[in-house]
Amino acid sequence: MPQQPISIVGAGLAGLTLGRCLRQKGIPTVLFERTTSSPRFAYGITLHQWAYQPLLEMLEMDESAFRERLAVDGLYGGIGRIGPESQPNSLAKEACPPSSFRAHRGKLERLLRERLDIKWEHALTDVESSSEGTILCFQNGQRIRSTFVVSSDGPHSQFRKSLLPKTQFNILPFVVFNGKRRIRQDHFRTAYAPYLKDSNLIETRRHDTLLQISVNEHVGDIVDISYTYSRPARVNDPLHKPNRPIAGATDIPEEFYAELEAIKDLEQPFSDMFIARKIKGERVLHWLMRSVMVSLADLQELARQGVMMLGDAAHATPILGGEGANMAIKDGVDLAAHIEAKGIEEVATFYTARYDRWKKEVEASEMLLSRMHLEGRALRGPVQSTISTLIEMKIINSIKMRRSKKSITVRQRERDLT
């Protein structure tokens, strides 16, 4: 086992899970996080048992205590239930068994942070390689040399940008806007609770447009709620901006509010939530549906240099249709077990059994995003079939292009080695 602490860049779910699991095994780590220690990610995520079950032993918690502590409605004795009956147009029945639940991401991260050595306000700016290891260069001027580094700094990974600048996002042809609203408990009980039916997530569809409402947290007399408006992109679509900068996420076109105004006869609670004039006064984000898949050859080459990549830094799925949080947790658990069993000397073999699964999960999430919008009760017949075929053809062609590029890269590396 290494005496020097393993350096983990990024204190998100993958990095925190890895840090806690390694700590339990007696392997020291230090995490570097660009943000402050202030609470963040105050929203709900769906956790599946296959991801969180391995955490319970490490955290020394039983499942009921874990769910009660993290559930978005835990303050009032809830367990984060997801009711398939509240999502008639989704794939919830097959995707969300009863063991899955809605958890508050911020609370989960705070739980995983406990007992970890985290260096806050350490924004990575560059990565340098040397004969003695990897040098991490931070915005605050610090330069940290490490013999073994794990990149878990999310989909916009600075680590990946520094070492693999040719690895780019795949932007999927969907328009998605997300916002949050805080409402009083009495209004929630009359306008929302009767329709949620003990669930914490509800959705409806108008043609190819999907509207979702989810509970983030109950805080005293306030309920924090997220809402999402999504649909496939159209020809010359003013709302689809695949090349917008990260800072452009808050630039919301007027056409979005016009689309909201055009939706008629919404039932509760959607008629209360999706009011254009209310949303116009709130902080709304334009989400791009991105995916990324670092090539196996690149991952293995970096691993031989003492650099690993986990979670969204290595294999990001779109926010809708993806299982990024669950995959990040599993990555952290699996890598910790691999390091304990084989040490860092054989860490490159970690990817061998996992890469195909990662690739299939990314591709499946892209196809699921299409199915979420184009298969359901509200859109049927020839129109549905034609639109579904066009969107899925775009996604399938994108997948084929990525596979082709990876094949060319592998063949090129093989020729270079010979």
mmCIF file of C-alpha atoms in Angstrom, residues 7-331:
data_model
loop_
_atom_site.group_PDB
_atom_site.id
_atom_site.type_symbol
_atom_site.label_atom_id
_atom_site.label_comp_id
_atom_site.label_asym_id
_atom_site.label_seq_id
_atom_site.Cartn_x
_atom_site.Cartn_y
_atom_site.Cartn_z
ATOM 1 C CA SER A 7 -4.525 12.583 -4.234
ATOM 2 C CA ILE A 8 -8.168 12.847 -5.322
ATOM 3 C CA VAL A 9 -9.125 15.841 -7.464
ATOM 4 C CA GLY A 10 -12.798 16.637 -6.986
ATOM 5 C CA ALA A 11 -14.942 16.168 -3.861
ATOM 6 C CA GLY A 12 -18.108 15.066 -5.652
ATOM 7 C CA LEU A 13 -19.808 11.710 -5.173
ATOM 8 C CA ALA A 14 -17.095 9.638 -6.874
ATOM 9 C CA GLY A 15 -14.228 11.306 -5.011
ATOM 10 C CA LEU A 16 -15.953 11.329 -1.626
ATOM 11 C CA THR A 17 -17.029 7.690 -1.945
ATOM 12 C CA LEU A 18 -13.512 6.660 -2.926
ATOM 13 C CA GLY A 19 -12.015 8.657 -0.056
ATOM 14 C CA ARG A 20 -14.325 7.175 2.566
ATOM 15 C CA CYS A 21 -13.896 3.599 1.294
ATOM 16 C CA LEU A 22 -10.103 3.910 1.215
ATOM 17 C CA ARG A 23 -10.103 5.437 4.694
ATOM 18 C CA GLN A 24 -12.024 2.446 6.012
ATOM 19 C CA LYS A 25 -9.338 0.196 4.495
ATOM 20 C CA GLY A 26 -6.560 2.184 6.160
ATOM 21 C CA ILE A 27 -5.338 3.876 2.974
ATOM 22 C CA PRO A 28 -4.760 7.645 3.405
ATOM 23 C CA THR A 29 -6.147 10.171 0.929
ATOM 24 C CA VAL A 30 -6.346 13.919 0.465
ATOM 25 C CA LEU A 31 -9.074 15.519 -1.634
ATOM 26 C CA PHE A 32 -8.714 18.793 -3.545
ATOM 27 C CA GLU A 33 -11.952 20.661 -4.285
ATOM 28 C CA ARG A 34 -12.285 23.914 -6.225
ATOM 29 C CA THR A 35 -15.322 25.201 -4.269
ATOM 30 C CA THR A 36 -15.703 26.290 -0.662
ATOM 31 C CA SER A 37 -17.075 24.024 2.054
ATOM 32 C CA SER A 38 -20.414 25.864 1.972
ATOM 33 C CA PRO A 39 -23.491 23.667 1.390
ATOM 34 C CA ARG A 40 -24.136 22.946 -2.278
ATOM 35 C CA PHE A 41 -26.224 20.718 -4.551
ATOM 36 C CA ALA A 42 -29.494 21.327 -2.715
ATOM 37 C CA TYR A 43 -31.566 19.117 -4.970
ATOM 38 C CA GLY A 44 -32.932 15.599 -5.134
ATOM 39 C CA ILE A 45 -31.402 12.653 -6.971
ATOM 40 C CA THR A 46 -32.615 9.093 -7.446
ATOM 41 C CA LEU A 47 -30.465 6.544 -5.624
ATOM 42 C CA HIS A 48 -30.641 2.859 -6.536
ATOM 43 C CA GLN A 49 -29.935 0.048 -4.122
ATOM 44 C CA TRP A 50 -27.206 -1.415 -6.351
ATOM 45 C CA ALA A 51 -25.243 1.811 -5.808
ATOM 46 C CA TYR A 52 -25.928 2.702 -2.176
ATOM 47 C CA GLN A 53 -25.979 -0.790 -0.621
ATOM 48 C CA PRO A 54 -22.149 -1.038 -0.481
ATOM 49 C CA LEU A 55 -22.041 2.324 1.332
ATOM 50 C CA LEU A 56 -24.076 1.069 4.289
ATOM 51 C CA GLU A 57 -21.359 -1.171 5.759
ATOM 52 C CA MET A 58 -18.713 1.505 5.254
ATOM 53 C CA LEU A 59 -20.927 4.127 6.943
ATOM 54 C CA GLU A 60 -22.026 1.659 9.627
ATOM 55 C CA MET A 61 -25.684 2.447 8.955
ATOM 56 C CA ASP A 62 -28.683 0.240 8.277
ATOM 57 C CA GLU A 63 -30.805 0.966 5.217
ATOM 58 C CA SER A 64 -33.723 2.521 7.089
ATOM 59 C CA ALA A 65 -31.470 4.991 8.940
ATOM 60 C CA PHE A 66 -29.687 5.832 5.674
ATOM 61 C CA ARG A 67 -32.947 6.561 3.869
ATOM 62 C CA GLU A 68 -34.430 8.544 6.747
ATOM 63 C CA ARG A 69 -31.331 10.746 6.953
ATOM 64 C CA LEU A 70 -31.104 11.476 3.225
ATOM 65 C CA ALA A 71 -34.685 11.291 1.913
ATOM 66 C CA VAL A 72 -35.979 14.554 0.446
ATOM 67 C CA ASP A 73 -39.052 14.242 2.682
ATOM 68 C CA GLY A 74 -37.206 12.762 5.646
ATOM 69 C CA LEU A 75 -38.021 15.743 7.885
ATOM 70 C CA TYR A 76 -41.642 14.589 7.936
ATOM 71 C CA GLY A 77 -40.937 10.874 8.269
ATOM 72 C CA GLY A 78 -40.811 10.142 4.537
ATOM 73 C CA ILE A 79 -38.439 7.722 2.852
ATOM 74 C CA GLY A 80 -38.049 9.438 -0.531
ATOM 75 C CA ARG A 81 -40.659 7.314 -2.263
ATOM 76 C CA ILE A 82 -40.882 7.396 -6.061
ATOM 77 C CA GLY A 83 -44.396 6.502 -7.184
ATOM 78 C CA PRO A 84 -44.653 5.025 -10.708
ATOM 79 C CA GLU A 85 -48.332 5.996 -10.718
ATOM 80 C CA SER A 86 -47.237 9.645 -10.704
ATOM 81 C CA GLN A 87 -45.177 9.141 -13.870
ATOM 82 C CA PRO A 88 -47.579 7.582 -16.409
ATOM 83 C CA ASN A 89 -45.401 8.461 -19.413
ATOM 84 C CA SER A 90 -42.039 7.326 -18.075
ATOM 85 C CA LEU A 91 -40.133 4.112 -17.700
ATOM 86 C CA ALA A 92 -40.303 4.434 -13.899
ATOM 87 C CA LYS A 93 -41.774 1.009 -13.234
ATOM 88 C CA GLU A 94 -38.803 -0.761 -14.795
ATOM 89 C CA ALA A 95 -36.164 1.837 -13.839
ATOM 90 C CA CYS A 96 -37.161 2.567 -10.227
ATOM 91 C CA PRO A 97 -37.928 -0.471 -8.052
ATOM 92 C CA PRO A 98 -39.247 0.136 -4.503
ATOM 93 C CA SER A 99 -35.705 0.054 -3.119
ATOM 94 C CA SER A 100 -34.831 3.195 -5.119
ATOM 95 C CA PHE A 101 -35.549 6.549 -3.480
ATOM 96 C CA ARG A 102 -35.158 10.303 -3.855
ATOM 97 C CA ALA A 103 -32.245 11.546 -1.776
ATOM 98 C CA HIS A 104 -30.974 15.058 -1.110
ATOM 99 C CA ARG A 105 -27.597 15.209 -2.828
ATOM 100 C CA GLY A 106 -26.203 17.879 -0.513
ATOM 101 C CA LYS A 107 -27.009 15.762 2.553
ATOM 102 C CA LEU A 108 -25.393 12.709 0.971
ATOM 103 C CA GLU A 109 -22.200 14.640 0.237
ATOM 104 C CA ARG A 110 -22.098 16.046 3.780
ATOM 105 C CA LEU A 111 -22.437 12.504 5.135
ATOM 106 C CA LEU A 112 -19.584 11.231 2.956
ATOM 107 C CA ARG A 113 -17.341 14.208 3.831
ATOM 108 C CA GLU A 114 -17.112 13.186 7.484
ATOM 109 C CA ARG A 115 -13.564 12.258 8.590
ATOM 110 C CA LEU A 116 -12.001 13.118 5.235
ATOM 111 C CA ASP A 117 -9.061 15.460 4.614
ATOM 112 C CA ILE A 118 -10.468 17.924 2.059
ATOM 113 C CA LYS A 119 -8.542 20.953 0.814
ATOM 114 C CA TRP A 120 -11.218 23.460 -0.164
ATOM 115 C CA GLU A 121 -10.770 26.300 -2.665
ATOM 116 C CA HIS A 122 -8.187 24.345 -4.629
ATOM 117 C CA ALA A 123 -9.204 24.942 -8.243
ATOM 118 C CA LEU A 124 -7.066 22.897 -10.609
ATOM 119 C CA THR A 125 -5.606 24.909 -13.503
ATOM 120 C CA ASP A 126 -3.093 22.517 -15.031
ATOM 121 C CA VAL A 127 -1.522 19.084 -14.720
ATOM 122 C CA GLU A 128 2.164 18.380 -15.377
ATOM 123 C CA SER A 129 3.964 15.062 -15.673
ATOM 124 C CA SER A 130 7.420 14.446 -14.258
ATOM 125 C CA SER A 131 9.720 11.507 -13.607
ATOM 126 C CA GLU A 132 8.717 11.677 -9.945
ATOM 127 C CA GLY A 133 4.977 11.712 -10.459
ATOM 128 C CA THR A 134 2.182 14.081 -11.366
ATOM 129 C CA ILE A 135 2.235 17.770 -10.456
ATOM 130 C CA LEU A 136 -1.121 19.377 -9.704
ATOM 131 C CA CYS A 137 -1.146 23.123 -10.325
ATOM 132 C CA PHE A 138 -3.828 25.098 -8.475
ATOM 133 C CA GLN A 139 -5.245 28.561 -8.935
ATOM 134 C CA ASN A 140 -4.058 29.591 -5.476
ATOM 135 C CA GLY A 141 -0.450 29.073 -6.586
ATOM 136 C CA GLN A 142 0.145 25.722 -4.923
ATOM 137 C CA ARG A 143 1.903 22.925 -6.773
ATOM 138 C CA ILE A 144 1.347 19.473 -5.316
ATOM 139 C CA ARG A 145 3.439 16.506 -6.445
ATOM 140 C CA SER A 146 1.798 13.090 -6.150
ATOM 141 C CA THR A 147 2.775 9.583 -7.215
ATOM 142 C CA PHE A 148 -0.862 8.506 -7.577
ATOM 143 C CA VAL A 149 -3.775 10.763 -8.555
ATOM 144 C CA VAL A 150 -7.479 10.165 -9.135
ATOM 145 C CA SER A 151 -9.459 12.593 -11.284
ATOM 146 C CA SER A 152 -13.092 12.747 -10.164
ATOM 147 C CA ASP A 153 -13.758 16.383 -10.998
ATOM 148 C CA GLY A 154 -16.986 15.954 -12.926
ATOM 149 C CA PRO A 155 -18.141 16.326 -16.526
ATOM 150 C CA HIS A 156 -16.259 19.612 -17.002
ATOM 151 C CA SER A 157 -13.077 17.993 -15.679
ATOM 152 C CA GLN A 158 -10.100 20.339 -15.806
ATOM 153 C CA PHE A 159 -7.966 17.245 -15.424
ATOM 154 C CA ARG A 160 -9.379 15.813 -18.646
ATOM 155 C CA LYS A 161 -9.026 19.159 -20.442
ATOM 156 C CA SER A 162 -5.358 19.323 -19.458
ATOM 157 C CA LEU A 163 -4.327 15.771 -20.303
ATOM 158 C CA LEU A 164 -6.866 14.766 -22.990
ATOM 159 C CA PRO A 165 -7.832 17.984 -24.784
ATOM 160 C CA LYS A 166 -9.103 16.088 -27.844
ATOM 161 C CA THR A 167 -11.802 14.309 -25.815
ATOM 162 C CA GLN A 168 -14.939 16.339 -26.429
ATOM 163 C CA PHE A 169 -18.574 16.297 -25.326
ATOM 164 C CA ASN A 170 -21.283 14.733 -27.447
ATOM 165 C CA ILE A 171 -24.191 17.227 -27.374
ATOM 166 C CA LEU A 172 -27.548 15.491 -27.791
ATOM 167 C CA PRO A 173 -30.414 17.124 -29.747
ATOM 168 C CA PHE A 174 -32.654 18.097 -26.821
ATOM 169 C CA VAL A 175 -33.854 21.345 -25.272
ATOM 170 C CA VAL A 176 -33.933 21.322 -21.461
ATOM 171 C CA PHE A 177 -34.623 24.078 -18.917
ATOM 172 C CA ASN A 178 -34.530 23.613 -15.160
ATOM 173 C CA GLY A 179 -35.537 25.883 -12.291
ATOM 174 C CA LYS A 180 -36.311 25.854 -8.583
ATOM 175 C CA ARG A 181 -39.071 27.348 -6.477
ATOM 176 C CA ARG A 182 -39.719 27.563 -2.744
ATOM 177 C CA ILE A 183 -43.357 27.323 -1.722
ATOM 178 C CA ARG A 184 -45.122 27.315 1.618
ATOM 179 C CA GLN A 185 -46.187 24.031 3.195
ATOM 180 C CA ASP A 186 -49.879 24.963 3.223
ATOM 181 C CA HIS A 187 -49.818 25.672 -0.523
ATOM 182 C CA PHE A 188 -47.870 22.454 -1.136
ATOM 183 C CA ARG A 189 -50.462 20.433 0.789
ATOM 184 C CA THR A 190 -53.356 21.764 -1.287
ATOM 185 C CA ALA A 191 -51.852 22.260 -4.772
ATOM 186 C CA TYR A 192 -49.166 19.539 -4.949
ATOM 187 C CA ALA A 193 -49.446 16.765 -2.361
ATOM 188 C CA PRO A 194 -52.834 15.397 -3.563
ATOM 189 C CA TYR A 195 -51.366 14.804 -7.034
ATOM 190 C CA LEU A 196 -47.964 13.529 -5.962
ATOM 191 C CA LYS A 197 -49.762 10.777 -4.000
ATOM 192 C CA ASP A 198 -46.933 10.145 -1.538
ATOM 193 C CA SER A 199 -44.372 10.328 -4.360
ATOM 194 C CA ASN A 200 -41.624 12.944 -4.630
ATOM 195 C CA LEU A 201 -41.560 13.077 -8.419
ATOM 196 C CA ILE A 202 -44.341 13.664 -10.932
ATOM 197 C CA GLU A 203 -44.425 14.232 -14.682
ATOM 198 C CA THR A 204 -46.728 14.814 -17.617
ATOM 199 C CA ARG A 205 -46.349 15.254 -21.359
ATOM 200 C CA ARG A 206 -47.748 17.574 -23.989
ATOM 201 C CA HIS A 207 -46.935 15.989 -27.359
ATOM 202 C CA ASP A 208 -43.126 15.672 -27.332
ATOM 203 C CA THR A 209 -42.622 18.046 -24.370
ATOM 204 C CA LEU A 210 -41.997 16.488 -20.966
ATOM 205 C CA LEU A 211 -42.769 18.437 -17.778
ATOM 206 C CA GLN A 212 -41.355 17.203 -14.472
ATOM 207 C CA ILE A 213 -41.727 18.367 -10.868
ATOM 208 C CA SER A 214 -39.627 16.952 -8.043
ATOM 209 C CA VAL A 215 -39.332 17.649 -4.331
ATOM 210 C CA ASN A 216 -35.844 18.664 -3.187
ATOM 211 C CA GLU A 217 -36.361 19.214 0.522
ATOM 212 C CA HIS A 218 -38.797 20.150 3.262
ATOM 213 C CA VAL A 219 -37.332 22.926 5.436
ATOM 214 C CA GLY A 220 -39.603 24.152 8.201
ATOM 215 C CA ASP A 221 -42.617 25.815 6.596
ATOM 216 C CA ILE A 222 -41.039 25.730 3.128
ATOM 217 C CA VAL A 223 -40.866 23.057 0.437
ATOM 218 C CA ASP A 224 -38.060 23.396 -2.114
ATOM 219 C CA ILE A 225 -39.108 22.121 -5.551
ATOM 220 C CA SER A 226 -37.366 21.666 -8.912
ATOM 221 C CA TYR A 227 -39.095 21.766 -12.284
ATOM 222 C CA THR A 228 -37.830 20.667 -15.694
ATOM 223 C CA TYR A 229 -39.110 21.456 -19.174
ATOM 224 C CA SER A 230 -37.644 19.283 -21.940
ATOM 225 C CA ARG A 231 -38.284 18.288 -25.547
ATOM 226 C CA PRO A 232 -36.377 17.163 -28.656
ATOM 227 C CA ALA A 233 -34.644 19.912 -30.616
ATOM 228 C CA ARG A 234 -36.294 21.064 -33.837
ATOM 229 C CA VAL A 235 -34.992 22.363 -37.157
ATOM 230 C CA ASN A 236 -33.428 25.832 -36.699
ATOM 231 C CA ASP A 237 -34.463 25.690 -33.051
ATOM 232 C CA PRO A 238 -33.829 29.004 -31.209
ATOM 233 C CA LEU A 239 -33.767 27.112 -27.889
ATOM 234 C CA HIS A 240 -31.148 24.547 -28.873
ATOM 235 C CA LYS A 241 -27.729 26.111 -28.378
ATOM 236 C CA PRO A 242 -25.223 23.227 -28.426
ATOM 237 C CA ASN A 243 -22.210 25.563 -28.602
ATOM 238 C CA ARG A 244 -23.123 27.896 -25.769
ATOM 239 C CA PRO A 245 -20.384 28.561 -23.159
ATOM 240 C CA ILE A 246 -20.769 27.278 -19.599
ATOM 241 C CA ALA A 247 -21.517 30.842 -18.452
ATOM 242 C CA GLY A 248 -24.376 30.985 -20.962
ATOM 243 C CA ALA A 249 -26.520 28.566 -18.959
ATOM 244 C CA THR A 250 -28.458 31.476 -17.419
ATOM 245 C CA ASP A 251 -29.142 33.218 -20.757
ATOM 246 C CA ILE A 252 -32.752 32.204 -21.356
ATOM 247 C CA PRO A 253 -34.286 33.106 -24.749
ATOM 248 C CA GLU A 254 -37.683 34.809 -24.822
ATOM 249 C CA GLU A 255 -38.912 31.978 -27.064
ATOM 250 C CA PHE A 256 -38.837 29.684 -24.025
ATOM 251 C CA TYR A 257 -41.414 31.781 -22.189
ATOM 252 C CA ALA A 258 -43.499 31.975 -25.350
ATOM 253 C CA GLU A 259 -43.563 28.162 -25.493
ATOM 254 C CA LEU A 260 -44.735 28.037 -21.892
ATOM 255 C CA GLU A 261 -47.514 30.485 -22.650
ATOM 256 C CA ALA A 262 -48.635 28.313 -25.556
ATOM 257 C CA ILE A 263 -49.205 25.237 -23.385
ATOM 258 C CA LYS A 264 -52.904 25.118 -22.495
ATOM 259 C CA ASP A 265 -55.110 23.110 -20.148
ATOM 260 C CA LEU A 266 -52.397 21.810 -17.838
ATOM 261 C CA GLU A 267 -53.685 19.905 -14.841
ATOM 262 C CA GLN A 268 -52.496 20.511 -11.290
ATOM 263 C CA PRO A 269 -49.809 20.744 -10.053
ATOM 264 C CA PHE A 270 -48.296 21.595 -13.464
ATOM 265 C CA SER A 271 -50.704 24.489 -14.031
ATOM 266 C CA ASP A 272 -49.425 26.062 -10.808
ATOM 267 C CA MET A 273 -45.743 25.438 -11.527
ATOM 268 C CA PHE A 274 -45.349 26.167 -15.250
ATOM 269 C CA ILE A 275 -46.596 29.757 -15.321
ATOM 270 C CA ALA A 276 -44.434 31.805 -17.674
ATOM 271 C CA ARG A 277 -44.574 35.073 -15.722
ATOM 272 C CA LYS A 278 -43.529 33.307 -12.493
ATOM 273 C CA ILE A 279 -40.707 31.380 -14.130
ATOM 274 C CA LYS A 280 -39.460 34.549 -15.842
ATOM 275 C CA GLY A 281 -38.706 36.014 -12.421
ATOM 276 C CA GLU A 282 -36.805 32.941 -11.222
ATOM 277 C CA ARG A 283 -33.305 31.604 -11.791
ATOM 278 C CA VAL A 284 -33.643 29.187 -14.690
ATOM 279 C CA LEU A 285 -30.806 27.157 -16.186
ATOM 280 C CA HIS A 286 -30.443 25.981 -19.769
ATOM 281 C CA TRP A 287 -29.152 22.443 -19.479
ATOM 282 C CA LEU A 288 -27.240 20.864 -22.343
ATOM 283 C CA MET A 289 -27.689 17.109 -22.593
ATOM 284 C CA ARG A 290 -24.054 16.067 -22.780
ATOM 285 C CA SER A 291 -22.243 12.770 -22.709
ATOM 286 C CA VAL A 292 -18.554 11.931 -22.842
ATOM 287 C CA MET A 293 -16.587 8.703 -23.030
ATOM 288 C CA VAL A 294 -12.817 8.744 -22.615
ATOM 289 C CA SER A 295 -11.201 6.043 -24.748
ATOM 290 C CA LEU A 296 -9.977 2.874 -23.067
ATOM 291 C CA ALA A 297 -6.517 3.374 -24.568
ATOM 292 C CA ASP A 298 -6.260 6.844 -22.997
ATOM 293 C CA LEU A 299 -7.491 5.628 -19.612
ATOM 294 C CA GLN A 300 -5.034 2.739 -19.512
ATOM 295 C CA GLU A 301 -2.115 4.906 -20.628
ATOM 296 C CA LEU A 302 -2.842 7.429 -17.872
ATOM 297 C CA ALA A 303 -3.202 4.619 -15.333
ATOM 298 C CA ARG A 304 0.286 3.401 -16.196
ATOM 299 C CA GLN A 305 1.470 6.910 -15.309
ATOM 300 C CA GLY A 306 -0.286 6.792 -11.923
ATOM 301 C CA VAL A 307 -3.410 8.721 -12.970
ATOM 302 C CA MET A 308 -6.966 7.337 -12.752
ATOM 303 C CA MET A 309 -10.256 8.859 -13.925
ATOM 304 C CA LEU A 310 -13.639 8.147 -12.349
ATOM 305 C CA GLY A 311 -17.285 9.107 -12.651
ATOM 306 C CA ASP A 312 -18.354 11.912 -14.963
ATOM 307 C CA ALA A 313 -14.726 12.836 -15.629
ATOM 308 C CA ALA A 314 -14.352 9.542 -17.512
ATOM 309 C CA HIS A 315 -17.870 8.585 -18.639
ATOM 310 C CA ALA A 316 -20.530 11.265 -18.305
ATOM 311 C CA THR A 317 -24.195 10.597 -19.084
ATOM 312 C CA PRO A 318 -26.873 13.238 -19.815
ATOM 313 C CA ILE A 319 -28.611 14.688 -16.750
ATOM 314 C CA LEU A 320 -31.970 13.347 -17.954
ATOM 315 C CA GLY A 321 -31.907 9.640 -18.655
ATOM 316 C CA GLY A 322 -28.504 9.102 -17.046
ATOM 317 C CA GLU A 323 -27.394 7.465 -13.814
ATOM 318 C CA GLY A 324 -24.401 9.699 -13.156
ATOM 319 C CA ALA A 325 -24.744 9.838 -9.366
ATOM 320 C CA ASN A 326 -25.193 6.092 -8.974
ATOM 321 C CA MET A 327 -22.364 5.289 -11.374
ATOM 322 C CA ALA A 328 -20.069 7.702 -9.525
ATOM 323 C CA ILE A 329 -20.762 5.974 -6.205
ATOM 324 C CA LYS A 330 -20.152 2.540 -7.709
ATOM 325 C CA ASP A 331 -16.904 3.735 -9.304
#
